[in-house]
Amino acid sequence: MSYKDQIDLQKLPRHIAVIMDGNGRWAKGKGKLRVFGHHNGVLSVRDIVEGAGELGIEYLTLYTFSAENWSRPKFEVTAIMELLISTLNKEIAKLMKNNVRLNAIGDLNMLPGKCHQELKNAISKTSANTGLVLTLALSYSSRGEIVHAAKALAAKVQSGELNPADIDEQLFEDNLYTGGMPNPELLIRTSGEYRISNYLLWQIAYAELYFTAKLWPDFRREDLYEAILDFQKRERRFGMTSEQVN
């Protein structure tokens, strides 16, 4: 029996976040440039998006390019940005066909002009879709996001729009890039690394963490289904006892 056939469709995580790691090592293992790994990683993205949509997952957020990634060699950064543009152009028809709504979070103003514009166009074209919400974390830093939210609330306090005593966890969460989205219940990281790497630090406070040794270009929908099945076997207590939740 396949992993998909074993999944309880009544107990799906609403939101899955993924740290797509290992493109460079995958390419190096084949004697290729790192860019070769990024190109093949797109195939994994396509398969995971389709698999998640077919299953009925509501939100999928992919760590596509971190704020720290700007420090990589200029050749690699340029290649990634060009790949993002070409991928958006190639995949938009499939996103429309599969009813996927595209979203993006991060310091998007850091993106090259053409890349930013293509991203905004794709987001606009898919805005009326009602299926899976696919969020790309681009030029993203979770610490930066938290500071951004704190500054936004501070500005409202300074202007008299907000009383400091009214700031609670929900209000703070509403001012994050992910405001309005449910927090991820499952976080997947590929490549055998056991780090969060400055990704959705606030949002994954109660997420189940799933690590796999597979490099991202080798990760496919059956691997996603395996992770979901593992998630469904875990007991989520949220500070309570087993007796309280069962």
Short mmCIF file of C-alpha atoms in Angstrom, two decimals:
data_model
loop_
_atom_site.label_atom_id
_atom_site.label_comp_id
_atom_site.label_asym_id
_atom_site.label_seq_id
_atom_site.Cartn_x
_atom_site.Cartn_y
_atom_site.Cartn_z
CA MET A 1 0.00 0.00 0.00
CA SER A 2 1.35 3.44 -0.93
CA TYR A 3 1.89 6.15 1.66
CA LYS A 4 -0.92 8.18 0.08
CA ASP A 5 -3.42 5.35 0.55
CA GLN A 6 -2.59 5.21 4.27
CA ILE A 7 -3.19 8.91 4.92
CA ASP A 8 -6.28 9.92 6.90
CA LEU A 9 -7.77 12.73 4.82
CA GLN A 10 -9.69 13.94 7.89
CA LYS A 11 -6.46 14.65 9.78
CA LEU A 12 -4.39 16.55 7.24
CA PRO A 13 -2.18 19.42 8.39
CA ARG A 14 -3.71 22.62 7.03
CA HIS A 15 -0.30 24.22 6.50
CA ILE A 16 2.99 22.54 5.61
CA ALA A 17 6.27 24.49 5.53
CA VAL A 18 9.34 23.15 3.75
CA ILE A 19 13.05 23.99 3.96
CA MET A 20 14.23 22.89 0.51
CA ASP A 21 17.85 22.04 1.22
CA GLY A 22 20.52 20.15 -0.71
CA ASN A 23 20.44 21.46 -4.28
CA GLY A 24 24.12 22.36 -4.27
CA ARG A 25 25.28 19.08 -2.72
CA TRP A 26 23.11 17.12 -5.14
CA ALA A 27 24.75 18.86 -8.10
CA LYS A 28 28.25 18.51 -6.63
CA GLY A 29 27.66 14.79 -6.21
CA LYS A 30 27.06 14.57 -9.94
CA GLY A 31 30.09 16.67 -10.82
CA LYS A 32 27.93 19.64 -11.84
CA LEU A 33 27.71 23.30 -10.87
CA ARG A 34 25.38 24.23 -8.02
CA VAL A 35 23.03 25.92 -10.48
CA PHE A 36 22.32 22.49 -12.00
CA GLY A 37 20.92 21.47 -8.62
CA HIS A 38 18.66 24.52 -8.44
CA HIS A 39 17.22 23.74 -11.88
CA ASN A 40 16.46 20.16 -10.85
CA GLY A 41 15.02 21.37 -7.57
CA VAL A 42 12.26 23.05 -9.58
CA LEU A 43 11.07 19.59 -10.65
CA SER A 44 10.64 18.69 -7.00
CA VAL A 45 8.70 21.89 -6.35
CA ARG A 46 6.33 21.09 -9.20
CA ASP A 47 5.72 17.55 -7.97
CA ILE A 48 5.23 18.58 -4.34
CA VAL A 49 2.82 21.38 -5.25
CA GLU A 50 0.74 19.03 -7.39
CA GLY A 51 0.83 16.31 -4.74
CA ALA A 52 -0.18 18.66 -1.94
CA GLY A 53 -3.00 20.09 -4.04
CA GLU A 54 -4.35 16.67 -4.96
CA LEU A 55 -4.34 15.64 -1.31
CA GLY A 56 -6.24 18.75 -0.20
CA ILE A 57 -3.53 20.62 1.70
CA GLU A 58 -4.62 24.24 2.11
CA TYR A 59 -1.26 26.01 2.55
CA LEU A 60 2.27 25.14 1.42
CA THR A 61 5.14 27.51 2.21
CA LEU A 62 8.54 26.95 0.62
CA TYR A 63 11.82 28.47 1.86
CA THR A 64 12.97 29.56 -1.59
CA PHE A 65 15.70 32.15 -0.91
CA SER A 66 16.81 33.43 2.48
CA ALA A 67 18.04 36.91 3.31
CA GLU A 68 21.40 35.29 4.07
CA ASN A 69 21.53 33.78 0.58
CA TRP A 70 22.36 37.22 -0.87
CA SER A 71 25.90 36.66 0.40
CA ARG A 72 26.42 33.71 -1.97
CA PRO A 73 28.60 34.14 -5.09
CA LYS A 74 27.12 36.68 -7.48
CA PHE A 75 26.96 34.14 -10.31
CA GLU A 76 24.80 31.78 -8.25
CA VAL A 77 22.48 34.53 -6.98
CA THR A 78 21.96 35.86 -10.52
CA ALA A 79 21.26 32.36 -11.79
CA ILE A 80 18.69 31.76 -9.03
CA MET A 81 16.89 35.02 -9.81
CA GLU A 82 16.83 34.21 -13.53
CA LEU A 83 15.54 30.73 -12.71
CA LEU A 84 12.78 32.23 -10.59
CA ILE A 85 11.66 34.42 -13.50
CA SER A 86 11.69 31.60 -16.03
CA THR A 87 9.92 29.23 -13.62
CA LEU A 88 7.15 31.74 -12.91
CA ASN A 89 6.60 32.19 -16.64
CA LYS A 90 6.57 28.45 -17.32
CA GLU A 91 4.43 27.42 -14.37
CA ILE A 92 1.73 30.09 -14.37
CA ALA A 93 -0.54 28.11 -16.73
CA LYS A 94 -0.23 25.02 -14.53
CA LEU A 95 -0.95 27.05 -11.40
CA MET A 96 -4.12 28.35 -13.03
CA LYS A 97 -5.14 24.87 -14.18
CA ASN A 98 -4.62 23.44 -10.69
CA ASN A 99 -6.41 26.36 -8.98
CA VAL A 100 -3.26 27.31 -7.00
CA ARG A 101 -2.99 30.80 -5.52
CA LEU A 102 0.56 32.15 -5.41
CA ASN A 103 1.81 34.25 -2.52
CA ALA A 104 5.21 35.54 -1.39
CA ILE A 105 6.70 36.69 1.92
CA GLY A 106 9.98 38.35 2.78
CA ASP A 107 11.80 41.58 1.94
CA LEU A 108 10.58 41.47 -1.64
CA ASN A 109 11.95 44.93 -2.43
CA MET A 110 15.42 43.36 -2.36
CA LEU A 111 14.58 41.31 -5.47
CA PRO A 112 15.86 42.55 -8.86
CA GLY A 113 13.28 44.75 -10.60
CA LYS A 114 12.28 42.29 -13.32
CA CYS A 115 12.08 39.42 -10.86
CA HIS A 116 9.90 41.42 -8.48
CA GLN A 117 7.58 42.47 -11.30
CA GLU A 118 7.17 38.93 -12.66
CA LEU A 119 6.40 37.75 -9.14
CA LYS A 120 3.74 40.44 -8.65
CA ASN A 121 2.21 39.58 -12.03
CA ALA A 122 2.00 35.88 -11.15
CA ILE A 123 0.48 36.66 -7.75
CA SER A 124 -2.09 38.91 -9.39
CA LYS A 125 -3.01 36.36 -12.09
CA THR A 126 -3.65 33.63 -9.51
CA SER A 127 -5.31 35.83 -6.89
CA ALA A 128 -8.84 34.55 -7.61
CA ASN A 129 -7.85 30.87 -7.36
CA THR A 130 -9.40 29.04 -4.42
CA GLY A 131 -7.22 25.94 -4.02
CA LEU A 132 -3.81 25.47 -2.45
CA VAL A 133 -2.08 28.68 -1.31
CA LEU A 134 1.56 28.36 -2.39
CA THR A 135 3.78 30.83 -0.56
CA LEU A 136 7.36 31.46 -1.61
CA ALA A 137 9.63 32.79 1.15
CA LEU A 138 11.99 35.06 -0.79
CA SER A 139 14.73 37.26 0.64
CA TYR A 140 13.22 35.97 3.86
CA SER A 141 14.52 36.24 7.42
CA SER A 142 12.33 35.22 10.34
CA ARG A 143 14.20 37.50 12.73
CA GLY A 144 13.79 40.31 10.21
CA GLU A 145 10.07 39.53 9.98
CA ILE A 146 9.70 39.72 13.76
CA VAL A 147 11.55 43.06 13.88
CA HIS A 148 9.33 44.32 11.03
CA ALA A 149 6.21 43.41 13.01
CA ALA A 150 7.57 45.07 16.16
CA LYS A 151 8.29 48.28 14.25
CA ALA A 152 4.81 48.26 12.71
CA LEU A 153 3.21 47.98 16.16
CA ALA A 154 5.56 50.63 17.60
CA ALA A 155 4.54 53.03 14.84
CA LYS A 156 0.86 52.49 15.66
CA VAL A 157 1.56 53.15 19.34
CA GLN A 158 3.52 56.30 18.49
CA SER A 159 0.68 57.62 16.34
CA GLY A 160 -1.87 56.98 19.08
CA GLU A 161 -3.63 54.35 16.99
CA LEU A 162 -2.76 51.56 19.41
CA ASN A 163 -2.50 51.23 23.19
CA PRO A 164 0.53 49.16 24.25
CA ALA A 165 -1.66 47.27 26.71
CA ASP A 166 -3.70 45.95 23.77
CA ILE A 167 -0.72 44.17 22.19
CA ASP A 168 -1.09 40.43 22.60
CA GLU A 169 0.17 37.35 20.75
CA GLN A 170 -2.65 37.41 18.20
CA LEU A 171 -2.12 41.07 17.32
CA PHE A 172 1.61 40.52 16.97
CA GLU A 173 0.97 37.49 14.75
CA ASP A 174 -1.40 39.53 12.58
CA ASN A 175 1.49 41.92 11.82
CA LEU A 176 3.83 39.18 10.59
CA TYR A 177 4.24 38.56 6.85
CA THR A 178 2.05 35.49 7.33
CA GLY A 179 -0.79 37.41 8.97
CA GLY A 180 -4.11 35.80 8.10
CA MET A 181 -2.56 32.37 7.45
CA PRO A 182 -2.76 29.45 9.87
CA ASN A 183 0.56 28.53 11.44
CA PRO A 184 2.34 25.48 9.96
CA GLU A 185 1.54 22.23 11.72
CA LEU A 186 4.30 20.35 9.90
CA LEU A 187 7.79 21.57 8.99
CA ILE A 188 9.85 19.41 6.62
CA ARG A 189 13.59 19.85 6.05
CA THR A 190 15.50 17.87 3.47
CA SER A 191 19.24 17.01 3.14
CA GLY A 192 19.86 15.57 6.60
CA GLU A 193 20.44 18.90 8.33
CA TYR A 194 18.78 19.50 11.72
CA ARG A 195 18.43 23.28 11.77
CA ILE A 196 15.58 25.75 11.39
CA SER A 197 17.83 28.31 9.67
CA ASN A 198 15.92 31.46 10.59
CA TYR A 199 12.66 30.20 9.06
CA LEU A 200 9.19 30.94 10.48
CA LEU A 201 10.51 30.99 14.05
CA TRP A 202 7.33 32.43 15.56
CA GLN A 203 4.97 30.41 13.37
CA ILE A 204 6.43 26.94 14.06
CA ALA A 205 6.20 27.18 17.85
CA TYR A 206 3.95 24.09 17.89
CA ALA A 207 4.80 22.54 14.53
CA GLU A 208 5.88 18.93 14.21
CA LEU A 209 9.42 18.77 12.76
CA TYR A 210 10.29 16.17 10.13
CA PHE A 211 13.84 15.70 8.86
CA THR A 212 14.88 13.53 5.93
CA ALA A 213 18.33 12.75 4.52
CA LYS A 214 17.03 13.06 0.96
CA LEU A 215 18.44 16.01 -0.96
CA TRP A 216 15.77 18.34 -2.31
CA PRO A 217 16.07 17.38 -6.03
CA ASP A 218 15.30 13.76 -5.03
CA PHE A 219 12.28 14.67 -2.89
CA ARG A 220 8.95 13.79 -4.50
CA ARG A 221 5.28 13.57 -3.57
CA GLU A 222 5.63 10.07 -2.09
CA ASP A 223 8.21 11.56 0.29
CA LEU A 224 5.72 14.29 1.16
CA TYR A 225 3.06 11.66 1.83
CA GLU A 226 5.49 9.74 4.04
CA ALA A 227 6.09 12.91 6.08
CA ILE A 228 2.34 13.51 6.43
CA LEU A 229 1.79 9.93 7.53
CA ASP A 230 4.53 10.34 10.15
CA PHE A 231 2.81 13.55 11.30
CA GLN A 232 -0.50 11.74 11.71
CA LYS A 233 1.10 9.13 13.97
CA ARG A 234 2.29 11.75 16.45
CA GLU A 235 0.40 12.86 19.54
CA ARG A 236 -0.06 16.64 19.59
CA ARG A 237 -0.63 17.66 23.22
CA PHE A 238 -0.04 21.45 23.25
CA GLY A 239 1.04 21.29 26.91
CA MET A 240 -1.75 18.95 27.98
CA THR A 241 -1.48 15.32 29.06
CA SER A 242 -2.15 12.32 26.83
CA GLU A 243 -5.33 11.64 28.78
CA GLN A 244 -6.64 15.11 28.03
CA VAL A 245 -6.17 14.91 24.28
CA ASN A 246 -7.34 11.31 23.83
#
